[in-house]
Short mmCIF file of C-alpha atoms in Angstrom, two decimals:
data_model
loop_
_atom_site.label_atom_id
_atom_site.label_comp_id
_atom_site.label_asym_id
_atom_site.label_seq_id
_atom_site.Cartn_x
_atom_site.Cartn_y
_atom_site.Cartn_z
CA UNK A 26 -16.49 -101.68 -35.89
CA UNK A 27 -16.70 -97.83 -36.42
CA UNK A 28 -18.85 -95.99 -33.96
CA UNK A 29 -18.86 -92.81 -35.47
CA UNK A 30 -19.15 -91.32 -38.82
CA UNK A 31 -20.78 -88.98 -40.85
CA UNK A 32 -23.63 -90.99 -43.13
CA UNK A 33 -24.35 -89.77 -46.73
CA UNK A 34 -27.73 -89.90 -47.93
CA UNK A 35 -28.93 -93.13 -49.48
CA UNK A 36 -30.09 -90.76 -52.96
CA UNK A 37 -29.34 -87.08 -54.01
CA UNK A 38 -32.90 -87.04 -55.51
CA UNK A 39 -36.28 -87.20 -54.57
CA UNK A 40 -39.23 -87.49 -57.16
CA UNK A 41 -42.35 -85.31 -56.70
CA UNK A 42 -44.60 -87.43 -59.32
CA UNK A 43 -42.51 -86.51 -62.52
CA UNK A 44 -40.10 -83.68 -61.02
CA UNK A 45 -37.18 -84.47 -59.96
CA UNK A 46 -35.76 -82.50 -56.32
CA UNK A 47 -32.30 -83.00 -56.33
CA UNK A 48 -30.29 -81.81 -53.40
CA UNK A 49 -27.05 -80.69 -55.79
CA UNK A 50 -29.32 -77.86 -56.92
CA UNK A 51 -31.42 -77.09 -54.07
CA UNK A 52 -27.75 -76.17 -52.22
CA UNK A 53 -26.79 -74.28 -54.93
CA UNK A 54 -30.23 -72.61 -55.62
CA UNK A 55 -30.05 -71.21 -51.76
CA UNK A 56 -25.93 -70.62 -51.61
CA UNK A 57 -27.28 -67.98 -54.67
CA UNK A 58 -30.38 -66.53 -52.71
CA UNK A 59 -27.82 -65.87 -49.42
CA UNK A 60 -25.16 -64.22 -51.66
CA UNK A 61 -27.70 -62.01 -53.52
CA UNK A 62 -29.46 -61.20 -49.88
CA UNK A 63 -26.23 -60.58 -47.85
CA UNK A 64 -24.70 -58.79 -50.65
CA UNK A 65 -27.76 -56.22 -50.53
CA UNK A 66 -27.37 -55.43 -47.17
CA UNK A 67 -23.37 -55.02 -47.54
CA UNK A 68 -24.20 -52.75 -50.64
CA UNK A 69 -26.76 -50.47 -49.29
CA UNK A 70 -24.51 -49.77 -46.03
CA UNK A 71 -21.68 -48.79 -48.83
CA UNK A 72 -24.11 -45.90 -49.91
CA UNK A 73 -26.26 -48.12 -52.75
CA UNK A 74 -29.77 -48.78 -53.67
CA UNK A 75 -31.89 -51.55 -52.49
CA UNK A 76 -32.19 -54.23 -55.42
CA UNK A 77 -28.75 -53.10 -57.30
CA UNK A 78 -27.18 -56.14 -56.49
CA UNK A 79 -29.94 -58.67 -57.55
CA UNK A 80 -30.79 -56.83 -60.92
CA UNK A 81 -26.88 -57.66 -61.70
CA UNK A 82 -27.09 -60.85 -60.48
CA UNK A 83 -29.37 -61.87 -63.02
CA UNK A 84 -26.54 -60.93 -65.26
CA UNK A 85 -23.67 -62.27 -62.96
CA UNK A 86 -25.50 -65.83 -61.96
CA UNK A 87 -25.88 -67.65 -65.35
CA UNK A 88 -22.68 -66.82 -66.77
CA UNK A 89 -21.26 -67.87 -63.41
CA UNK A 90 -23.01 -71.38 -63.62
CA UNK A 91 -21.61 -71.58 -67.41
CA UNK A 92 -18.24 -70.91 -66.65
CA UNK A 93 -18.24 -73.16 -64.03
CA UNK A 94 -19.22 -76.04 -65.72
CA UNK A 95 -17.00 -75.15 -68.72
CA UNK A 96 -14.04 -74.84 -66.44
CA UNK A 97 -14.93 -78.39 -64.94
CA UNK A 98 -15.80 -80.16 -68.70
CA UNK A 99 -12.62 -78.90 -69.98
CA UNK A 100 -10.36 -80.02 -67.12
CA UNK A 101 -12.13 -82.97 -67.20
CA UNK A 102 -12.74 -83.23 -70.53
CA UNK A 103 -11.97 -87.57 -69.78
CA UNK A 104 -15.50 -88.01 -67.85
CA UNK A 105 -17.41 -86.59 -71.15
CA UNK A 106 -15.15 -87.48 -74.62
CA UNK A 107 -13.32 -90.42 -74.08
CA UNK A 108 -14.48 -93.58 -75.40
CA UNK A 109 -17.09 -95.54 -73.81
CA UNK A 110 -18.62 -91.96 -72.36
CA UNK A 111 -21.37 -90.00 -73.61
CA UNK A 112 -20.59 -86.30 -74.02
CA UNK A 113 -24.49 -85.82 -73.76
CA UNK A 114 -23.49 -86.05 -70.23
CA UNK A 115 -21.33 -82.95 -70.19
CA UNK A 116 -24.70 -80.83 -69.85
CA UNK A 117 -26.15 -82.53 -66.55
CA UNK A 118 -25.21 -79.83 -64.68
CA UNK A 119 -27.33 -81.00 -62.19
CA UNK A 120 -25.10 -84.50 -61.55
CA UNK A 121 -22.13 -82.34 -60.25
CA UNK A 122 -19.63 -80.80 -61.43
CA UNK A 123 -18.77 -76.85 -60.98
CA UNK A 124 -15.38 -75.45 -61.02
CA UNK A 125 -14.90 -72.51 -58.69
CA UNK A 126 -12.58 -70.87 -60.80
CA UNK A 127 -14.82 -70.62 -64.24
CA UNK A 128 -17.62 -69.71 -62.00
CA UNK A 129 -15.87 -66.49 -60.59
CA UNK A 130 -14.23 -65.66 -64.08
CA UNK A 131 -17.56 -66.00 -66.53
CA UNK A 132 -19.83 -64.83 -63.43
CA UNK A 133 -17.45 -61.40 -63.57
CA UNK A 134 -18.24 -61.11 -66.93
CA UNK A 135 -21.90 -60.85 -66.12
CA UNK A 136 -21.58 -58.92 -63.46
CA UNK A 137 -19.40 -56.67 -65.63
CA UNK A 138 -22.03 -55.80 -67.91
CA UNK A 139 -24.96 -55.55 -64.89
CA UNK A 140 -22.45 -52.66 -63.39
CA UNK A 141 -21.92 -51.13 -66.99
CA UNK A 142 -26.16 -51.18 -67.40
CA UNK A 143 -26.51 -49.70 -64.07
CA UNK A 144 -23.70 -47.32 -64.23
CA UNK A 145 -21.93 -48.24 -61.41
CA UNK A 146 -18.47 -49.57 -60.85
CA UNK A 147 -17.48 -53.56 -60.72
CA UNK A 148 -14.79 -53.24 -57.84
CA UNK A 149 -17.23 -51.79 -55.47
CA UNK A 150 -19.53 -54.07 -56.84
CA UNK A 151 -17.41 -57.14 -56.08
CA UNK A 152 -16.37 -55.94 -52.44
CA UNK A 153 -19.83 -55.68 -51.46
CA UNK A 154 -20.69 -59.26 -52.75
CA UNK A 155 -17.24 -61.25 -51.51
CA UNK A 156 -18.41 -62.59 -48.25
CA UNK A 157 -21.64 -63.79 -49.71
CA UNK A 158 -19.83 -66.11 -52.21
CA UNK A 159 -18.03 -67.28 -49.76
CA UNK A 160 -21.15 -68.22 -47.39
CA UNK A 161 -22.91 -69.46 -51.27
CA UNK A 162 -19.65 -71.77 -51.48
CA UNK A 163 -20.34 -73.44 -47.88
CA UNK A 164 -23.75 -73.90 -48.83
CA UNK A 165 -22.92 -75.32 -51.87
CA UNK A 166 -20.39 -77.81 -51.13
CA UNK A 167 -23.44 -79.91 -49.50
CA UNK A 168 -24.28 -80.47 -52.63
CA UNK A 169 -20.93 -82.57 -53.20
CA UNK A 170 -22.22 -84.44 -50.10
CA UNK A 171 -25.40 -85.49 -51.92
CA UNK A 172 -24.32 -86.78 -54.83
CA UNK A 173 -21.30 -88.18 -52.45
CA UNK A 174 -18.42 -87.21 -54.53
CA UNK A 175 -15.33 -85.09 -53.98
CA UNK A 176 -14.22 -86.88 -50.91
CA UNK A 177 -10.79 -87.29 -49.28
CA UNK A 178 -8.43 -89.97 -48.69
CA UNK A 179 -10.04 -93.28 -46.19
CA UNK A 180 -9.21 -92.26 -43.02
CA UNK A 181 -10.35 -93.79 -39.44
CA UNK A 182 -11.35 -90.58 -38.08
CA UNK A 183 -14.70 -90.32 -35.89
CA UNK A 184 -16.00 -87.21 -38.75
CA UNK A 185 -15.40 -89.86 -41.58
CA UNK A 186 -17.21 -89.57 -44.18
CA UNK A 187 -19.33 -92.75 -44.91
CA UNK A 188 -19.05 -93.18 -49.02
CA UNK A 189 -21.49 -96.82 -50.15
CA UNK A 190 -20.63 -98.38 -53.34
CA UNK A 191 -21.60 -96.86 -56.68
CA UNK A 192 -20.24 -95.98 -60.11
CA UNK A 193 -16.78 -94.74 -59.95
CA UNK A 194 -16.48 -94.72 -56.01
CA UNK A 195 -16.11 -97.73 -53.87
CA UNK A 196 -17.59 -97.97 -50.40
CA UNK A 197 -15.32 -96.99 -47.26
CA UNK A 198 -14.93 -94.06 -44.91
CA UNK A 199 -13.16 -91.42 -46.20
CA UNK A 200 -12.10 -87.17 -45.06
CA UNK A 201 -15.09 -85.28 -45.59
CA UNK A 202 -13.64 -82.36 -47.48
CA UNK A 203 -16.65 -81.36 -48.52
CA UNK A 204 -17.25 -80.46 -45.40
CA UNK A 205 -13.61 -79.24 -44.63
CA UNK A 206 -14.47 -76.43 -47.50
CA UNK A 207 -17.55 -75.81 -46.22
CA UNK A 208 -16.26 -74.82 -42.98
CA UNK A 209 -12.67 -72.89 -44.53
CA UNK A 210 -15.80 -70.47 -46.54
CA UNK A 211 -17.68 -69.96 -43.71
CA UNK A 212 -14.39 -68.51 -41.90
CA UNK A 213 -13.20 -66.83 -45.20
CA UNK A 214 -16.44 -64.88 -44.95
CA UNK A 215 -16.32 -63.69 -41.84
CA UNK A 216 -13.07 -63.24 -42.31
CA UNK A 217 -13.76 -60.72 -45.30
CA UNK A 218 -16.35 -58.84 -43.14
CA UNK A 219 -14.02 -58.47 -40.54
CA UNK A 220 -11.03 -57.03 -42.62
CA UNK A 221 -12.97 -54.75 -44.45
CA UNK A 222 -14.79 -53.17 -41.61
CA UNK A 223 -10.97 -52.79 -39.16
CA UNK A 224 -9.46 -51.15 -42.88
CA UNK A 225 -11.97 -50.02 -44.73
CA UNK A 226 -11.23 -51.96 -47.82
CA UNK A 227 -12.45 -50.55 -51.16
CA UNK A 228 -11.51 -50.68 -54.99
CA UNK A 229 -12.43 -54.55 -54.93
CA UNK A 230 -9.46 -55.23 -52.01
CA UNK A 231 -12.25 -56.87 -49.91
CA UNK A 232 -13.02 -59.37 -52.91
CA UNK A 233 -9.17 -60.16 -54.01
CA UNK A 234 -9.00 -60.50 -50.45
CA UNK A 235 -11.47 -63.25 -50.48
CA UNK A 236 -9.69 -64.85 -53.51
CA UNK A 237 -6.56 -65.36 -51.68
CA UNK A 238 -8.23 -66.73 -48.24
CA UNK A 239 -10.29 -69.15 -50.53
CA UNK A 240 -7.10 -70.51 -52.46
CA UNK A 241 -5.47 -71.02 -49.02
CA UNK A 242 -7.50 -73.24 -47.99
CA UNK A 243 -8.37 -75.55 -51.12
CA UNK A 244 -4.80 -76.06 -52.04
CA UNK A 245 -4.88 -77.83 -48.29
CA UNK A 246 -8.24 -79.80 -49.44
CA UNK A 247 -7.35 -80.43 -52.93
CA UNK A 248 -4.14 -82.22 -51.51
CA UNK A 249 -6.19 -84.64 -49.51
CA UNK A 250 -8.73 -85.65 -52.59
CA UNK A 251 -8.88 -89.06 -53.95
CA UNK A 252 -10.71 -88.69 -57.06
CA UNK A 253 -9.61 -88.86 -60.74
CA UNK A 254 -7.51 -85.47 -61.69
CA UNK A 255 -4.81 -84.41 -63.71
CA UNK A 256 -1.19 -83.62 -62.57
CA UNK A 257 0.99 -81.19 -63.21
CA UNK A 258 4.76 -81.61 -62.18
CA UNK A 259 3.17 -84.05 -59.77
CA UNK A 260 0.27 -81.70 -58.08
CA UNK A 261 -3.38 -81.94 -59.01
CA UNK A 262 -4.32 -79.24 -61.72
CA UNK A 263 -6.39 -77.07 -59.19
CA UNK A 264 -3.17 -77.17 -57.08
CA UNK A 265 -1.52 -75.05 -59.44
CA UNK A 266 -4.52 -73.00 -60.33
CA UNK A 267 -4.61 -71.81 -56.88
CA UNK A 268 -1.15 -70.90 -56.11
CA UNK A 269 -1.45 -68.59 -59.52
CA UNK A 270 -4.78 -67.23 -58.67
CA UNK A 271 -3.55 -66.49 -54.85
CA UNK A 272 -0.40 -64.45 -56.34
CA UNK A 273 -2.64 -62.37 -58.22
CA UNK A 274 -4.95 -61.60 -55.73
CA UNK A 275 -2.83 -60.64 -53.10
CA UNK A 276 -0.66 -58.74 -56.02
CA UNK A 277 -3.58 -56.90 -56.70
CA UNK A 278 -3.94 -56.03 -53.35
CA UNK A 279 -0.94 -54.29 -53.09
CA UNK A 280 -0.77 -52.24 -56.18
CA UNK A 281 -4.27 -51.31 -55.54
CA UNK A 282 -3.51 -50.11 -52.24
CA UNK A 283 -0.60 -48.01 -53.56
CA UNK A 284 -2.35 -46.94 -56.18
CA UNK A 285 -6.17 -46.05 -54.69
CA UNK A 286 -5.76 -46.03 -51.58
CA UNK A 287 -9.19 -45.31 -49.30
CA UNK A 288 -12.24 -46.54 -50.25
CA UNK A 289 -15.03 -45.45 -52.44
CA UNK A 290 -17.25 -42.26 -51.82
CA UNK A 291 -19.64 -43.15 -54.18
CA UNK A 292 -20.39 -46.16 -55.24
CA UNK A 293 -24.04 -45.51 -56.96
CA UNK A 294 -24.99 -42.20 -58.03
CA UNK A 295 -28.13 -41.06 -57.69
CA UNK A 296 -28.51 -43.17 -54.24
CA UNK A 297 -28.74 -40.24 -52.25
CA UNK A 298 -31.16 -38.45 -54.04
CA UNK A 299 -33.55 -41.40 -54.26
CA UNK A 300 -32.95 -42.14 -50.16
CA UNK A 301 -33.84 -38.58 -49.55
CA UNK A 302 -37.23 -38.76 -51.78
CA UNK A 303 -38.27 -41.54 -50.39
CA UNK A 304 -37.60 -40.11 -46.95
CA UNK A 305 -39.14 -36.85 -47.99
CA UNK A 306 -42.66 -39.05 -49.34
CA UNK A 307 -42.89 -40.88 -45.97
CA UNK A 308 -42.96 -37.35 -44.06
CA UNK A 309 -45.87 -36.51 -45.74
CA UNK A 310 -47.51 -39.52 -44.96
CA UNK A 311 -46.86 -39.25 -41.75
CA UNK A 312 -48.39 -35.25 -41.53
CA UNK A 313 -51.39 -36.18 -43.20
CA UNK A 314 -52.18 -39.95 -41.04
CA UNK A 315 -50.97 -36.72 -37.51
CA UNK A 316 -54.01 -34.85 -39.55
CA UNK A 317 -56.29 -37.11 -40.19
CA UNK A 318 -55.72 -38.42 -36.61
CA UNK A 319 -56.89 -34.84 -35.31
CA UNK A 320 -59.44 -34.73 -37.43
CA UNK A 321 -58.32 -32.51 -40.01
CA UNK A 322 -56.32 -29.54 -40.20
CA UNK A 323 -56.81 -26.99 -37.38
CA UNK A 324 -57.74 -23.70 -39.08
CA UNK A 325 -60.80 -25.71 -40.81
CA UNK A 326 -64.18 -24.54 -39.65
CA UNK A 327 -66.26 -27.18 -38.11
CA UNK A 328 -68.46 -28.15 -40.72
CA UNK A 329 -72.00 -29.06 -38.51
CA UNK A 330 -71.82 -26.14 -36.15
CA UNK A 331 -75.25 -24.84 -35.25
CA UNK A 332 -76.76 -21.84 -37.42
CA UNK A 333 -76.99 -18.85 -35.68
CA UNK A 334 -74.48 -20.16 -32.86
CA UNK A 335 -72.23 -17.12 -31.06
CA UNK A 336 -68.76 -17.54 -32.07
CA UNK A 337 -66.48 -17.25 -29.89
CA UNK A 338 -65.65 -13.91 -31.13
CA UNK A 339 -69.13 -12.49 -30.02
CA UNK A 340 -68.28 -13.81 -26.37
CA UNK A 341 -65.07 -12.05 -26.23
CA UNK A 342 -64.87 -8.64 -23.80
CA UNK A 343 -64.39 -5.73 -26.16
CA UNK A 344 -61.07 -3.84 -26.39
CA UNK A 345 -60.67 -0.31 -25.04
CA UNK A 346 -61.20 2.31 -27.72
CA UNK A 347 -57.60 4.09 -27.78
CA UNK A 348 -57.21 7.55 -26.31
CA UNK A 349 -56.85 10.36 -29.31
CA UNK A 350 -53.89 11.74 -27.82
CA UNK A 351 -50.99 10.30 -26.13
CA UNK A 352 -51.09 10.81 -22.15
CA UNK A 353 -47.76 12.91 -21.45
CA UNK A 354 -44.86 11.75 -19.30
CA UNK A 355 -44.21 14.00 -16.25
CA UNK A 356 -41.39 15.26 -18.46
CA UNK A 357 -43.80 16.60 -21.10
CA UNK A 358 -43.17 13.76 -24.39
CA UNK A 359 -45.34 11.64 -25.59
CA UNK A 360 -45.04 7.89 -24.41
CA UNK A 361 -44.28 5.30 -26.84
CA UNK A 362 -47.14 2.69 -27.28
CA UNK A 363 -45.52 -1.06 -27.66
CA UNK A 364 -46.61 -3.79 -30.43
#
């Protein structure tokens, strides 16, 4: 009898009259919204402008989600276009199926031409948003564990993933490695953050830097996955792919070090100057709400004084009329008179 395990949810989906909620895209609708919101903050310490990073999003986000399901129908091209399946299938994105690595390539393509509309450069760009994939990628492996698919091997382990019977999967406790990834991208993150503050990472080091933690970790996971893949030389596919894509990154890293070292100065122009109007419009605000507090400015004559009132002039003890001549000093000259 197992006493412990993790349970998956009985359905991935629940209707609201004729709209469907389903949990895949809820995770990945809020893994987005924490990337976009983290990577604000991270951009506007660098020296940027509030809402840079979510007006390329809208740019960066779609073509991510196409290239990620490209990447996964064409590496699993089986599940879609082999006989007895429907290839109307291949566009339920919404039943699974994302591949990391089209999602980073197509989404940099987007977020390529955000940067080129805005004017300001990808690599800094990409360094600001790196830990907030990362924390969008824990988020939205729980979306695996709804739809209860990209489990391990069966293990007896008290985390054990609970998997019930259902097309394709058979029923049996398994390595939760969705929730093995989960974890590895919540530490790659804060990982990133870490690194990049101690060396002051720049010219997209902190995002290549992200790359390589990322692949370190899901060559470990991808070895421990059950379901259908293809081999190469007798390693999953996505085995290979991130061996290559960790070379390059941490490649990348080193030329780019050589080559710019430091980090950015500038990242948006034009960031200053809009910081120091705003700044410069909420100073006047505050003199006139210090004015209006005092009731107006103080050289302003008050408005329902009494006609015929004495000023306070007319109170005032008249000044001495000046002498004609200067009094002499004992030495005979004239004393000076001070201002």
């Amino acid at each position: 009898m197992d006493l412990a395990y993790i349970p998956s949810p009985s359905t991935g989906v629940i209707h609201l009259g004729p709209i469907p909620l389903r949990g895949y895209a809820f995770c990945i609708i809020i893994g987005v919204f924490v990337a976009v919101w983290y990577g604000n903050k991270r951009w506007i310490a660098r020296g940027g402008t509030a809402g840079t990073v979510a007006d390329i999003a809208v740019w960066a986000v779609p073509f991510g989600l196409l290239g990620g399901r490209l990447y996964h129908v064409i590496t699993d091209y089986q599940l879609y276009f082999s006989e007895g399946e429907n290839w109307v299938d291949a566009f339920k994105i919404w039943e699974g199926g994302l591949g990391i690595w089209g999602a980073i390539a197509l989404g940099a393509v987007g977020a390529w031409i955000g940067c080129r509309r805005r004017g300001i450069p990808l690599p800094a760009y990409a360094d600001a948003i790196a830990p907030g994939i990362a924390f969008a990628q824990a988020i939205g492996r729980w979306g695996n564990w709804f739809n209860q698919e990209l489990y391990g091997r069966p293990t007896d382990l008290p985390w054990a993933l609970k998997i019930t019977e259902g097309a394709n999967r058979e029923a049996g406790l398994y390595h939760p490695t969705f929730l093995y990834e989960s974890l590895w991208c919540v530490a790659v993150g804060f990982f990133v953050v870490w690194a990049d503050r101690r060396f002051k990472l720049g010219h997209g080091r902190a995002f290549a830097l992200y790359v390589a933690a990322y692949c370190t970790g899901r060559v470990w996971t991808e070895y421990l996955r059950v379901d259908e893949a293809h081999h190469v030389l007798g390693l999953r596919l996505n085995v290979w792919t991130s061996i290559i894509v960790f070379l390059l990154a941490v490649l990348y890293i080193v030329l780019s070090a050589r080559l710019r070292p430091g980090r950015e100065e500038i990242v948006e122009r034009g960031a200053d100057a809009q910081k120091a109007e705003t700044s410069g419009e909420a100073g006047k605000d505050g003199e006139a709400a210090e004015e209006a507090a005092d009731g107006g400015p103080s050289d302003a004559e008050p408005e329902d004084a009494a006609p015929g009132a004495d000023s306070p002039k007319d109170d005032a003890p008249e000044a001495p009329e000046k002498s004609e001549k200067p009094e002499k000093s004992e030495n005979g000259a004239g004393s000076a008179t001070k201002g």
